[in-house]
Short mmCIF file of N, CA, C and O in Angstrom, two decimals:
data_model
loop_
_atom_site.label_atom_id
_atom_site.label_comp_id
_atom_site.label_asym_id
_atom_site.label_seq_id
_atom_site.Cartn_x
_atom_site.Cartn_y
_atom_site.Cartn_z
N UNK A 1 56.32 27.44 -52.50
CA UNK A 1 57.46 26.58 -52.74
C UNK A 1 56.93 25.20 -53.11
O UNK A 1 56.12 24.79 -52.28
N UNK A 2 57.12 24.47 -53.99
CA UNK A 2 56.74 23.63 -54.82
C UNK A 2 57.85 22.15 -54.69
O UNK A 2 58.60 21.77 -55.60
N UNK A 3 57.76 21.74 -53.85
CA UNK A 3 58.95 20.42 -53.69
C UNK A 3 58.08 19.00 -54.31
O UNK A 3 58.62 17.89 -54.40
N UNK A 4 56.91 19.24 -54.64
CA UNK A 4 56.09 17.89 -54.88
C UNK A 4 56.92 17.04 -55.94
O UNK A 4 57.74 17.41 -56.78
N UNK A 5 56.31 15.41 -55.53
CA UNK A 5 57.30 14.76 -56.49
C UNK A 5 58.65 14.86 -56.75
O UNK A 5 59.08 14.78 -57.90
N UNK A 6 59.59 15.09 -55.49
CA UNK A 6 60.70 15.09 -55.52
C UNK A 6 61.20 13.97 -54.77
O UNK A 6 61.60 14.05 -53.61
N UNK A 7 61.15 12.80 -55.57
CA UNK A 7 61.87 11.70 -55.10
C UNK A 7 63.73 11.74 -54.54
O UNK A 7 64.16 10.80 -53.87
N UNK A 8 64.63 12.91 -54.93
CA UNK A 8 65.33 13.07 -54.00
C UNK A 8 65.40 13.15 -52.39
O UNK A 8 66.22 12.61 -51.65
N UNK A 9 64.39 13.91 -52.10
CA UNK A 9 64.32 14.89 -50.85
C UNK A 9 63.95 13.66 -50.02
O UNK A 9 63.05 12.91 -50.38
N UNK A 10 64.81 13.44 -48.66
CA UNK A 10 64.84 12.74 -47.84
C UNK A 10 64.54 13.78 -46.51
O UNK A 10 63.97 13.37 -45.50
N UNK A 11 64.83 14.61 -46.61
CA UNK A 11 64.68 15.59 -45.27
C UNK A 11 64.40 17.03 -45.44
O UNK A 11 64.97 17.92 -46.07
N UNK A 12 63.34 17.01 -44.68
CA UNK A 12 62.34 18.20 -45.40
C UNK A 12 62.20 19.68 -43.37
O UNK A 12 61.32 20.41 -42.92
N UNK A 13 63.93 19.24 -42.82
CA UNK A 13 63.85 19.99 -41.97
C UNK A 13 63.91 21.38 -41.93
O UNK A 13 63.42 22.25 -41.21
N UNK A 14 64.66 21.35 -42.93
CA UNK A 14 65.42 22.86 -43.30
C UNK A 14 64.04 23.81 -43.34
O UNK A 14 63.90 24.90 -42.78
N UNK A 15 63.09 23.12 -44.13
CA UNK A 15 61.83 23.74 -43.79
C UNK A 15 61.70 24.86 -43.36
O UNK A 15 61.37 25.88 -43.96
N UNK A 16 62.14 24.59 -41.59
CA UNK A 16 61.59 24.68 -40.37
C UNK A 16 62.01 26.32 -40.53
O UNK A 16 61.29 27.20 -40.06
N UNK A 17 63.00 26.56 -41.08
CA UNK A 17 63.75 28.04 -41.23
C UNK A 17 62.65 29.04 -41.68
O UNK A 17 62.37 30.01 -40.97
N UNK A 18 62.03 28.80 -42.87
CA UNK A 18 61.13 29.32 -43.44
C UNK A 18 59.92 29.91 -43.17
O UNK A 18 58.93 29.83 -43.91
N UNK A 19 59.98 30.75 -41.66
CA UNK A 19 58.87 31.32 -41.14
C UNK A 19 58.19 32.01 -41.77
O UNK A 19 57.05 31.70 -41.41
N UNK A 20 58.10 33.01 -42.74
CA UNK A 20 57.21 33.68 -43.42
C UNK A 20 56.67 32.79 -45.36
O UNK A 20 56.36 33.39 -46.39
N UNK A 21 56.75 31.36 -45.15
CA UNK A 21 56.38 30.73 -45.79
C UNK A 21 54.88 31.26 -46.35
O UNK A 21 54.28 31.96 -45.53
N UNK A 22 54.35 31.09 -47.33
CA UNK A 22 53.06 30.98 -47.36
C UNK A 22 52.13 30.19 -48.42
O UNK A 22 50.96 30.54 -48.57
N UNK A 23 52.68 29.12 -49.15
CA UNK A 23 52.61 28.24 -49.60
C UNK A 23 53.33 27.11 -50.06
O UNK A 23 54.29 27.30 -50.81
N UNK A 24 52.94 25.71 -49.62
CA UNK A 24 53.88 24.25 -49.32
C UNK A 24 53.10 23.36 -50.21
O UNK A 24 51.96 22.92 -50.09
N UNK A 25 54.10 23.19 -51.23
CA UNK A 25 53.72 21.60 -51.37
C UNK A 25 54.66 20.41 -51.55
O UNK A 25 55.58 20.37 -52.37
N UNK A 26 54.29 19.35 -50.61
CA UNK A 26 54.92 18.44 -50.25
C UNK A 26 54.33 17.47 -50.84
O UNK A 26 54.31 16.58 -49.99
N UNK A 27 53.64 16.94 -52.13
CA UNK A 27 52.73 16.44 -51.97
C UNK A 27 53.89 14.94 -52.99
O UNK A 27 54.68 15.09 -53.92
N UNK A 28 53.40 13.47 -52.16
CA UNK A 28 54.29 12.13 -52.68
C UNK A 28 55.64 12.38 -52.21
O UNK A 28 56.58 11.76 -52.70
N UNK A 29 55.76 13.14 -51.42
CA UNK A 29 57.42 12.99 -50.36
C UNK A 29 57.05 12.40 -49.01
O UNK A 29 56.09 12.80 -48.35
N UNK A 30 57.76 11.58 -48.70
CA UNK A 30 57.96 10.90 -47.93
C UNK A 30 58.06 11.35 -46.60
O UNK A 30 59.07 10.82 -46.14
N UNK A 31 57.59 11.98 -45.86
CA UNK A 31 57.45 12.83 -44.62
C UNK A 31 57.18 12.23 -43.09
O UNK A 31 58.04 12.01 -42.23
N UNK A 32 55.55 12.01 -43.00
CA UNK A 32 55.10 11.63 -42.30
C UNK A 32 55.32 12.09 -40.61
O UNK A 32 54.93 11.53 -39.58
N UNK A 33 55.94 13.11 -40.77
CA UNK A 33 55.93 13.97 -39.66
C UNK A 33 56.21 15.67 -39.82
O UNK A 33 57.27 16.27 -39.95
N UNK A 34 54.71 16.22 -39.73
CA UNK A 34 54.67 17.64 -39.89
C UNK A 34 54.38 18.61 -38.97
O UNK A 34 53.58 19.55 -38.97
N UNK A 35 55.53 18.01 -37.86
CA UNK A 35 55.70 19.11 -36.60
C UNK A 35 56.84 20.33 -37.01
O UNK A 35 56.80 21.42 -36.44
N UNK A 36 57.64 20.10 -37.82
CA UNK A 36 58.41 21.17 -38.88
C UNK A 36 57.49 22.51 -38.97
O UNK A 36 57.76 23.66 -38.61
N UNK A 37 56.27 21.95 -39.60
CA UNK A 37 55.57 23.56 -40.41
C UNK A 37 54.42 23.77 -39.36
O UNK A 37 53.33 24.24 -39.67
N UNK A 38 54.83 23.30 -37.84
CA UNK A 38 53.46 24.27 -36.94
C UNK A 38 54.13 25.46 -37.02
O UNK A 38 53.29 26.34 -37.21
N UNK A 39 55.53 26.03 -36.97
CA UNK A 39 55.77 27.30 -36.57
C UNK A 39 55.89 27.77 -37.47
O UNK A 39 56.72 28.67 -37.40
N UNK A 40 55.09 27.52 -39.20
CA UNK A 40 54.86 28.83 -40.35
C UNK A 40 53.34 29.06 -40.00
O UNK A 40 52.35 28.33 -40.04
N UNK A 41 53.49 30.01 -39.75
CA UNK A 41 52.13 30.50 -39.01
C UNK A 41 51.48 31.52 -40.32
O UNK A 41 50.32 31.91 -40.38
N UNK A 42 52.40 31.76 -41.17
CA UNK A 42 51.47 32.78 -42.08
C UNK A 42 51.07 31.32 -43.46
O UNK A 42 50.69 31.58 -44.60
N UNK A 43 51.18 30.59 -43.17
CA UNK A 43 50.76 29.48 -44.31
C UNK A 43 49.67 29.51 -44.74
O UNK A 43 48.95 28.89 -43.97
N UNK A 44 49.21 29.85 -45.45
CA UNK A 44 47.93 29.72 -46.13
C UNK A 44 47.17 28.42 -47.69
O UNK A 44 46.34 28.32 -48.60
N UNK A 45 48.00 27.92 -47.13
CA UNK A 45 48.40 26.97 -48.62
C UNK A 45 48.89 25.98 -48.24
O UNK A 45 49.89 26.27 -47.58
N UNK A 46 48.71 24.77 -48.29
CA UNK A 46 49.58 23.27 -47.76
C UNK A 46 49.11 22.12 -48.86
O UNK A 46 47.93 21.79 -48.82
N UNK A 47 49.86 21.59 -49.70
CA UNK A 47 48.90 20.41 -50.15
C UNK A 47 50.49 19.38 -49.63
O UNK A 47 51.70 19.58 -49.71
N UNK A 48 49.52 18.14 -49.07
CA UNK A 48 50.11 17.19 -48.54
C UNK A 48 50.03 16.09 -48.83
O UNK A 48 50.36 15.15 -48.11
N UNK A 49 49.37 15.97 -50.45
CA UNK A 49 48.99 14.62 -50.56
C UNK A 49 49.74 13.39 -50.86
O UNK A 49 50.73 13.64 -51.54
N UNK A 50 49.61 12.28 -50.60
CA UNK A 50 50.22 10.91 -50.53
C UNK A 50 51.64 11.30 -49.92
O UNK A 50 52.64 11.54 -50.58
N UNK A 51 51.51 11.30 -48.31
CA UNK A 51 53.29 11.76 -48.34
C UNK A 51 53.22 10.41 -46.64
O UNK A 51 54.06 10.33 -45.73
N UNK A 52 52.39 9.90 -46.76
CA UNK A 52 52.52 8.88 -45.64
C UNK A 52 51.83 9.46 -43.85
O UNK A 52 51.89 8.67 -42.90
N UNK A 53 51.31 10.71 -43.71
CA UNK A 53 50.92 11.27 -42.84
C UNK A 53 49.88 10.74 -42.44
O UNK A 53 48.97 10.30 -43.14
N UNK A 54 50.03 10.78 -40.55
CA UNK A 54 48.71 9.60 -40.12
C UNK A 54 47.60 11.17 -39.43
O UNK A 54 46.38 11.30 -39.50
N UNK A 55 48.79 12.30 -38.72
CA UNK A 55 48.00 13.26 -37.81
C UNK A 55 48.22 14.32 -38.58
O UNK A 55 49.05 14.45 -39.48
N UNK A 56 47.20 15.28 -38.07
CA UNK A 56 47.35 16.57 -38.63
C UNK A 56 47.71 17.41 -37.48
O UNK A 56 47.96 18.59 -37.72
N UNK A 57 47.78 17.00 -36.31
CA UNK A 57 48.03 17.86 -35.31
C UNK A 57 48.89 19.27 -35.29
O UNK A 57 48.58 20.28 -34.65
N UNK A 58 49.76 19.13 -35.94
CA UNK A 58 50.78 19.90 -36.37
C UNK A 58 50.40 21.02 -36.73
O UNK A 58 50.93 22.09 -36.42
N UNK A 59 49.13 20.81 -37.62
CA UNK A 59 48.75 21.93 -38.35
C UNK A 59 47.78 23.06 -37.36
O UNK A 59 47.47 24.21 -37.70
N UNK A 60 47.38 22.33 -35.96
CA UNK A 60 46.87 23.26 -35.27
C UNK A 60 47.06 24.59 -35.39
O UNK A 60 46.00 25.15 -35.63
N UNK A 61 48.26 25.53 -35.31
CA UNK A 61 48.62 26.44 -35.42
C UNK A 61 48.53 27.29 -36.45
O UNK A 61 48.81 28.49 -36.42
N UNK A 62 48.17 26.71 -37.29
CA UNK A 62 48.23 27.49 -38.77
C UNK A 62 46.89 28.07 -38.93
O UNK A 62 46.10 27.55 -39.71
N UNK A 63 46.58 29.15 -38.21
CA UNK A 63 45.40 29.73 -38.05
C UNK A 63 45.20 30.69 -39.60
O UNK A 63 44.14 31.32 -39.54
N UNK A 64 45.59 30.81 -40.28
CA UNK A 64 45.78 31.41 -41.79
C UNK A 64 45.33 30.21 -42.77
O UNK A 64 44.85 30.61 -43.83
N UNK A 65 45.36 29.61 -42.70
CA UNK A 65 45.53 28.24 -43.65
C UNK A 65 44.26 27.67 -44.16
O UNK A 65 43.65 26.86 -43.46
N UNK A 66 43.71 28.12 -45.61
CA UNK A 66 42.77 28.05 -45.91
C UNK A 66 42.41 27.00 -47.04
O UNK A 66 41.30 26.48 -47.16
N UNK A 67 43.48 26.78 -47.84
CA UNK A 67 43.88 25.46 -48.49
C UNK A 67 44.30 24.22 -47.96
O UNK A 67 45.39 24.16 -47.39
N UNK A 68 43.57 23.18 -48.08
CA UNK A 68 45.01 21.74 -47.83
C UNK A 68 44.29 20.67 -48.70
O UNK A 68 43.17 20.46 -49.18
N UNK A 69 45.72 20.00 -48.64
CA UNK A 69 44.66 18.78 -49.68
C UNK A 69 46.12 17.77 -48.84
O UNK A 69 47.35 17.90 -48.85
N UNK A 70 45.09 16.72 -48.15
CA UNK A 70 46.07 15.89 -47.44
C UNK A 70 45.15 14.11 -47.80
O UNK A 70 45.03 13.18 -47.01
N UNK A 71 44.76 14.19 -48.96
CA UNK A 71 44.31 13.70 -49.34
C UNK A 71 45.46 11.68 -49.76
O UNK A 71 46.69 11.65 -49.63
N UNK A 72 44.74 10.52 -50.15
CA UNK A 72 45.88 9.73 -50.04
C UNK A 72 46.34 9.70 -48.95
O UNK A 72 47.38 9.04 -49.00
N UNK A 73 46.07 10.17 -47.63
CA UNK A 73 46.80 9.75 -46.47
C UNK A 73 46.00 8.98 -45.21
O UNK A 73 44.96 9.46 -44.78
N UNK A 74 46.40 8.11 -44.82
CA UNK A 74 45.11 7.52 -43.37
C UNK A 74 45.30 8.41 -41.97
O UNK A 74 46.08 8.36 -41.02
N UNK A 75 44.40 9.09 -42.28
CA UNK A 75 44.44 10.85 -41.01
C UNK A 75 43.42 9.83 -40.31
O UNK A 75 42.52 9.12 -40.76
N UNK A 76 43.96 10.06 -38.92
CA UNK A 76 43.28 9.14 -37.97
C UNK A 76 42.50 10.36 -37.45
O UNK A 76 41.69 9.92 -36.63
N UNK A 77 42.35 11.98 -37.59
CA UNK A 77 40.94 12.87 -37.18
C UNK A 77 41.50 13.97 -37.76
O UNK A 77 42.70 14.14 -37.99
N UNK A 78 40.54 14.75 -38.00
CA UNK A 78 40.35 16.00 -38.74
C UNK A 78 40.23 17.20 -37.59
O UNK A 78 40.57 18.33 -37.93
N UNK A 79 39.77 17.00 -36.30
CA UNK A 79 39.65 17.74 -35.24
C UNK A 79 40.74 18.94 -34.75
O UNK A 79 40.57 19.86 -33.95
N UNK A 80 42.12 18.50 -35.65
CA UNK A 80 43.28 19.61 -35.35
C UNK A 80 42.49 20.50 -36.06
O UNK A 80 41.68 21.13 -35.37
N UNK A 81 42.52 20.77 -37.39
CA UNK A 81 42.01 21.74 -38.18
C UNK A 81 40.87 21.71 -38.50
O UNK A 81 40.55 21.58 -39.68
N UNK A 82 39.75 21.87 -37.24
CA UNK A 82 38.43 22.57 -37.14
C UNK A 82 38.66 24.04 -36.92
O UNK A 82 37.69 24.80 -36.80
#
């Protein structure tokens, strides 16, 4: 699912519905909180770039997830997704 560069999108909860997701990009939306997509657990795919995100914590869970590009953002540690 491909939402990048959608200067509409103010709220990116509905998301949260989308459990068998398996590729996101959010990338220049305005977010900055991605506790929404810990519970797509089959994600394998995330690009997140420039969307204002400080943690990745969120992404702990996404034990599938072999892509990301969270690039453009000030990630205060990388240690969620070791």
């Amino acid at each position: 699912l491909d939402l990048s560069l959608n200067s509409k999108i103010r709220n990116v909860e509905v998301l949260a519905r989308l459990f068998a997701l398996q590729e996101l990009m959010l990338a220049k939306i305005d977010i900055k909180d991605l506790s929404i997509l810990s519970k797509m657990d089959q994600l394998y795919k995330l690009n997140i770039f420039n969307t204002g995100i400080t943690s990745l914590e969120a992404l702990r869970p996404l034990t599938k997830l072999v892509y990301l590009d969270c690039s453009f953002n000030v990630i205060n540690s990388l240690e969620p997704i070791k």
